[in-house]
Short mmCIF file of C-alpha atoms and ligand atoms in Angstrom, two decimals:
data_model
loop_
_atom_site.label_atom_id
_atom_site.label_comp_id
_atom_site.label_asym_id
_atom_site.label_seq_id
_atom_site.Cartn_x
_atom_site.Cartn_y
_atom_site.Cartn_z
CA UNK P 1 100.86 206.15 -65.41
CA UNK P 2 101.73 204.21 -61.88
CA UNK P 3 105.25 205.93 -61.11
CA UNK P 4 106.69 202.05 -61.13
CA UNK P 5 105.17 201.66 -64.95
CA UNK P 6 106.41 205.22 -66.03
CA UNK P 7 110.41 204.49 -64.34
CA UNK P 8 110.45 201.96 -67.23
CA UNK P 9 108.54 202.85 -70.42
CA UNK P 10 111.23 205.23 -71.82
CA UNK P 11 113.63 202.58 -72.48
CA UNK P 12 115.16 201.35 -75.93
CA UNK P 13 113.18 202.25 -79.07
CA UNK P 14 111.04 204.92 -77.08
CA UNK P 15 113.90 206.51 -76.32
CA UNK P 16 115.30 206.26 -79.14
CA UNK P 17 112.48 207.44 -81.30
CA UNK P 18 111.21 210.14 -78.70
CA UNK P 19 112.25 212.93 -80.19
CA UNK P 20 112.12 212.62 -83.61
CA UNK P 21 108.19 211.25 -83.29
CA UNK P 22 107.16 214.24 -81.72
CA UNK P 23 109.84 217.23 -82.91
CA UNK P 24 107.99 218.05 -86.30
CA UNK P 25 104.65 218.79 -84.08
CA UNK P 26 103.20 222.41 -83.49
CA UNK P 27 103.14 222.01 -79.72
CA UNK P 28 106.51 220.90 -79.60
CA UNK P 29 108.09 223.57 -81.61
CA UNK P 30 105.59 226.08 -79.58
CA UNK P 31 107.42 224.76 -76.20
CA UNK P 32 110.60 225.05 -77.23
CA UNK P 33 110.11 228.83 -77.96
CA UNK P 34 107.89 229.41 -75.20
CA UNK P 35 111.14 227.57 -73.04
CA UNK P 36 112.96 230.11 -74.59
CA UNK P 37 111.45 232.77 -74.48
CA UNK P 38 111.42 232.42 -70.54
CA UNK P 39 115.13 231.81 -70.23
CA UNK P 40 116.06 234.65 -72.26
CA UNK P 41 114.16 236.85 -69.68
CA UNK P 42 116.17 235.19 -67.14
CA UNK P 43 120.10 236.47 -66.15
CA UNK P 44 122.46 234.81 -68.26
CA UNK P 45 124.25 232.13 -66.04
CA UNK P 46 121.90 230.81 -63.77
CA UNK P 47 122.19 227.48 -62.33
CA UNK P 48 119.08 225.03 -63.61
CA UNK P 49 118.18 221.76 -63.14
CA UNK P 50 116.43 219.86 -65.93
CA UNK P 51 113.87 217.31 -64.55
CA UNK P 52 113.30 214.89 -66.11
CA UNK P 53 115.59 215.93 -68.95
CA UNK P 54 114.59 213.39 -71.30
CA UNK P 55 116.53 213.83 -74.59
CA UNK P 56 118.04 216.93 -73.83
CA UNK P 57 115.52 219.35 -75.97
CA UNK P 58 116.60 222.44 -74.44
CA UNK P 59 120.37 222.20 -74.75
CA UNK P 60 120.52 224.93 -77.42
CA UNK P 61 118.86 227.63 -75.46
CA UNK P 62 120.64 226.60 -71.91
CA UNK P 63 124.37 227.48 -74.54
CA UNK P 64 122.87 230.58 -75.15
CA UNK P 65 121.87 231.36 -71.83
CA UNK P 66 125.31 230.24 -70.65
CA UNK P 67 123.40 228.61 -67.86
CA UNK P 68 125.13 225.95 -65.24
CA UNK P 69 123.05 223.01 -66.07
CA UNK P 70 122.36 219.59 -64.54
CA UNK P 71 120.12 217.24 -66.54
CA UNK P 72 118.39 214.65 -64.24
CA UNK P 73 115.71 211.19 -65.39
CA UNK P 74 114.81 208.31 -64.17
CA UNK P 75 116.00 206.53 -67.87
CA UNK P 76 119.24 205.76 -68.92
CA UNK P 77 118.39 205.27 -72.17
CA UNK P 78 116.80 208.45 -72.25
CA UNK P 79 120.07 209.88 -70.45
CA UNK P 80 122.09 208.01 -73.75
CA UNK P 81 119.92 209.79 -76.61
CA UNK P 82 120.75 213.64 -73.92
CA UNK P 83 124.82 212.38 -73.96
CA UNK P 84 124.39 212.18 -78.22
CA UNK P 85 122.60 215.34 -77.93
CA UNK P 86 125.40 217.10 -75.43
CA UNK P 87 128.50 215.85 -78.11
CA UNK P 88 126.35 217.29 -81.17
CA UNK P 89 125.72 220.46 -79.58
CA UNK P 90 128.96 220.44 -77.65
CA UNK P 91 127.40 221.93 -74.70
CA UNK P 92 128.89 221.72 -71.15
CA UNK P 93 126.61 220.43 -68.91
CA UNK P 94 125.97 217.54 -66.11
CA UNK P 95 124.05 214.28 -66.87
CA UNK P 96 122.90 212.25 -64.15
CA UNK P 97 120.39 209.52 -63.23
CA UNK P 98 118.10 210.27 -60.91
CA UNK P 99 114.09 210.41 -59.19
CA UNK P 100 112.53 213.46 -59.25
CA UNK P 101 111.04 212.43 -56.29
CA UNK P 102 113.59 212.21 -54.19
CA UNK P 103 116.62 214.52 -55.79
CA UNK P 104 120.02 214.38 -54.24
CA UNK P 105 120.74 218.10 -53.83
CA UNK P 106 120.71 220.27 -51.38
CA UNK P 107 117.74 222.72 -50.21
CA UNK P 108 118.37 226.03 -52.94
CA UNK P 109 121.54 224.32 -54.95
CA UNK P 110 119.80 225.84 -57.97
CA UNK P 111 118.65 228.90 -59.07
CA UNK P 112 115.50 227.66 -61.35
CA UNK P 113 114.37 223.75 -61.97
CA UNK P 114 112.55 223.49 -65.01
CA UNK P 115 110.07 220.65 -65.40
CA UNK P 116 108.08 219.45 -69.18
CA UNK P 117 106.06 216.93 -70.15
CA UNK P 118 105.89 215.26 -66.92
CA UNK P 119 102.99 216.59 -64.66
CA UNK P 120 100.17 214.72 -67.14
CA UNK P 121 102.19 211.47 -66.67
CA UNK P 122 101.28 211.54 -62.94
CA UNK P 123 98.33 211.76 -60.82
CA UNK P 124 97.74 214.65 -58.29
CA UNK P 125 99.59 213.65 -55.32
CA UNK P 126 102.79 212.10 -57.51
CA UNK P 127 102.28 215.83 -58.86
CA UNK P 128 102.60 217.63 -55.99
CA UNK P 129 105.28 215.19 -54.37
CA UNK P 130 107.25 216.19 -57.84
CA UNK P 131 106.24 219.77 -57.38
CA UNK P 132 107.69 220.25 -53.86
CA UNK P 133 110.72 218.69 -54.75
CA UNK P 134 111.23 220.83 -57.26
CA UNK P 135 110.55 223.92 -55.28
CA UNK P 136 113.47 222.58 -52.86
CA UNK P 137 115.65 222.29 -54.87
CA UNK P 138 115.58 225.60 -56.48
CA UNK P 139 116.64 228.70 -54.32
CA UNK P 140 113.78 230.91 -56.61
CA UNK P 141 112.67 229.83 -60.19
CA UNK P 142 110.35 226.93 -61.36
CA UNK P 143 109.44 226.61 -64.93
CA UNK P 144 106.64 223.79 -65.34
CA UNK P 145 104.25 222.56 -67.73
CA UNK P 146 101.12 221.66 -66.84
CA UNK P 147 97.93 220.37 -68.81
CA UNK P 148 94.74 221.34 -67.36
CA UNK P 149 91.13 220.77 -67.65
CA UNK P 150 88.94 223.84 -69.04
CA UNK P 151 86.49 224.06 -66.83
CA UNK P 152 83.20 224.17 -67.60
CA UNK P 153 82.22 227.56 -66.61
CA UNK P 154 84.88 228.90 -69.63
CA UNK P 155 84.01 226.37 -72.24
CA UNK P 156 81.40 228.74 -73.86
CA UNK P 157 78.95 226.14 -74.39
CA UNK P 158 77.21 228.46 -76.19
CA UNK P 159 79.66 228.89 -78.79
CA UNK P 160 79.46 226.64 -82.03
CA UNK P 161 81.79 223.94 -80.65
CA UNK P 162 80.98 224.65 -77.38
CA UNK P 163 78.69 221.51 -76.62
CA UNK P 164 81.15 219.70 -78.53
CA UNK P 165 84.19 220.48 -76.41
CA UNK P 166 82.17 219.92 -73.61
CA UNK P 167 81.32 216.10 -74.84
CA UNK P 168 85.31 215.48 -75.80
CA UNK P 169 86.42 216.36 -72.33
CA UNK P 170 83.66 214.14 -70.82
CA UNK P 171 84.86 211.17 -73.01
CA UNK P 172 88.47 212.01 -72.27
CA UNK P 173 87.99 212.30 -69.06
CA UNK P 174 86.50 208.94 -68.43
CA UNK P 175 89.18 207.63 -70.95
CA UNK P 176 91.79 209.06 -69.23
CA UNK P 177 90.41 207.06 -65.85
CA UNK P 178 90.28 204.40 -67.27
CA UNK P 179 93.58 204.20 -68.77
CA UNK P 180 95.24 206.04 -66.16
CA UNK P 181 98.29 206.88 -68.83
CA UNK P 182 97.77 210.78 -69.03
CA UNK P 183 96.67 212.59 -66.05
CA UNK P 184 94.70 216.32 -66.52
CA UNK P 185 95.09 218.40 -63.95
CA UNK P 186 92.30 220.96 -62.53
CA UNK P 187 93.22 224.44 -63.12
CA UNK P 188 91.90 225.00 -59.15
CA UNK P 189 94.06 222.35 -57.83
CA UNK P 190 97.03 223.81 -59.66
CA UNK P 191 96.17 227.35 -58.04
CA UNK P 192 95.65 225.88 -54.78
CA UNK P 193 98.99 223.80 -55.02
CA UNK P 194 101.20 226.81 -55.96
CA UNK P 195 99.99 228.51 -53.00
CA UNK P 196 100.37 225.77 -50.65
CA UNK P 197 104.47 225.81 -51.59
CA UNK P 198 104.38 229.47 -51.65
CA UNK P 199 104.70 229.94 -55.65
CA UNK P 200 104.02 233.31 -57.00
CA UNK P 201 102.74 233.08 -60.59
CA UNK P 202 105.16 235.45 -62.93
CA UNK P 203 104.07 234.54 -66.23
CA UNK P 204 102.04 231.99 -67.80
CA UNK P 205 101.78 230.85 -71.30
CA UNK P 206 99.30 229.03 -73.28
CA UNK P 207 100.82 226.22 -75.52
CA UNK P 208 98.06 224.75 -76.97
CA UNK P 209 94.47 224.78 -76.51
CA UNK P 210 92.46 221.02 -77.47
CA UNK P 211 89.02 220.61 -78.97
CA UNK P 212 88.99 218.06 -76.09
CA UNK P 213 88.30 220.89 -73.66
CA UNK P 214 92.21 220.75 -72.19
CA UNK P 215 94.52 223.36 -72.62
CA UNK P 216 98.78 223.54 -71.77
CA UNK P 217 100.52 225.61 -70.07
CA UNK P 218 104.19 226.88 -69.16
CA UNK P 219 104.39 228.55 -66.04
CA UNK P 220 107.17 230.92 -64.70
CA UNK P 221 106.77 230.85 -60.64
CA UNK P 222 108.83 232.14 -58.19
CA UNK P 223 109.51 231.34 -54.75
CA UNK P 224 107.95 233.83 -52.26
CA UNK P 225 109.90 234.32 -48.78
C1 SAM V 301 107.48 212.68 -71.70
S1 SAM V 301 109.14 212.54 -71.23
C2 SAM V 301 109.60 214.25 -71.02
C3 SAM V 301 111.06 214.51 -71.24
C4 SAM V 301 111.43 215.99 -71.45
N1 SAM V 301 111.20 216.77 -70.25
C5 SAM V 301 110.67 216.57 -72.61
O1 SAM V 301 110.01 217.61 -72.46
O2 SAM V 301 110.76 216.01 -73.71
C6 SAM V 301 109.00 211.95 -69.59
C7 SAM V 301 110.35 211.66 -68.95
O3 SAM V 301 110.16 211.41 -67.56
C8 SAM V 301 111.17 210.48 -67.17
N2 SAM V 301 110.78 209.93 -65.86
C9 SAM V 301 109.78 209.08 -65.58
N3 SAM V 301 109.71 208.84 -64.25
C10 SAM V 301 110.72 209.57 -63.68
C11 SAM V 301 111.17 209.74 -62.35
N4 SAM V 301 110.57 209.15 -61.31
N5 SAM V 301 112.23 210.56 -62.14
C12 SAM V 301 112.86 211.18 -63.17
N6 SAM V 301 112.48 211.04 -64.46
C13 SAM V 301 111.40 210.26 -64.71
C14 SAM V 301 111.19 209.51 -68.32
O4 SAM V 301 112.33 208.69 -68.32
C15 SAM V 301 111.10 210.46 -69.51
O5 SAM V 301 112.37 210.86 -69.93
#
């Protein structure tokens, strides 16, 4: 989506029916442990930033965690449905509006920044503008999800649904250029961008794997000197 298109389509009734459209689904409920599952490896009491926070999905885990959190998007609406969120849970944490672009803190101010469901909005440079601003912003951690594009070489066309797989990524490919809604990202692109900002790859975690030849990941990087 252009960046001007996607600064406004979370407003009123996407907002407000964000989450519950999409919290009964397997992949959600597999990113919210997978989130998790990373934090809990992760000192208690880190400071995080949440960009772009959306709804606030991860509120539960950042209580546990005891982590110092500041939750930052573009939407206020989306900002509203985080503050109903926040007084449910009662969790102590900073809301603020704000372009993950360009975010107002200082080089290192937090210890990880954690970013979902954003890098297949974009297009590769938005992603890497993101993705640098992100690794500024954090003094060591990034959590990010990415979709990718299988490529070819590992589709196993000779597999039953190889050919198949291979045919659905074509069409969504050409779908997705046309559109221009939902961006895939190559896997070598990714690679190359984590080692252009100096991002170590700790962990990695498959989310969900699609017959259209994409799969999703969450990635644990770190910061390297
Ligand atoms: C698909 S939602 C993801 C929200 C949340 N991270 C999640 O996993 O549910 C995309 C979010 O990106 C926000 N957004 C779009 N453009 C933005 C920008 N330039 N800066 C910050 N947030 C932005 C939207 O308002 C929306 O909340």
């Amino acid at each position: 989506m252009k960046k001007k298109i996607l600064r406004k389509h979370y407003k009123g009734d996407v907002a407000q029916n964000y989450e519950q459209g999409r919290s009964h689904t397997q992949k959600w409920q597999d990113e919210q442990n997978t989130v998790a599952e990373i934090l809990r490896q992760l000192p208690e009491g880190l400071k995080l930033i949440d960009a772009p926070v959306g709804t606030g999905r991860f509120f539960e885990v950042y209580a546990e965690r005891q982590l110092n959190v500041e939750g930052v998007d573009v939407s206020s609406d989306m900002l509203a449905e985080a503050a109903k969120q926040q007084a449910a849970q009662r969790v102590s944490l900073v809301l603020k509006q704000g372009d993950i672009f360009k975010l107002g803190y200082a080089d290192g101010a937090f210890d990880v920044a954690l970013c979902i469901r954003f890098f297949n909005l974009v297009n590769e440079p938005a992603m890497a503008r993101a993705m640098r601003e992100l690794a500024r912003v954090s003094n060591r951690y990034l959590i990010v999800g990415v979709r990718h594009l299988v490529p070819v070489g590992e589709l196993n066309l000779k597999a039953a649904d190889g050919i198949e797989k291979l045919a659905r990524q074509c069409v969504s490919r050409v779908i997705a250029l046309i559109k221009r809604k939902i961006f895939f990202q190559k896997r070598k692109y990714i690679a190359h961008l984590f080692d252009v900002l100096r991002l170590k790859v700790v962990a990695r975690h498959c989310v969900e794997t699609r017959k259209d030849g994409t799969d999703y990941y969450i990635y644990l990087l770190e910061k390297q000197g």
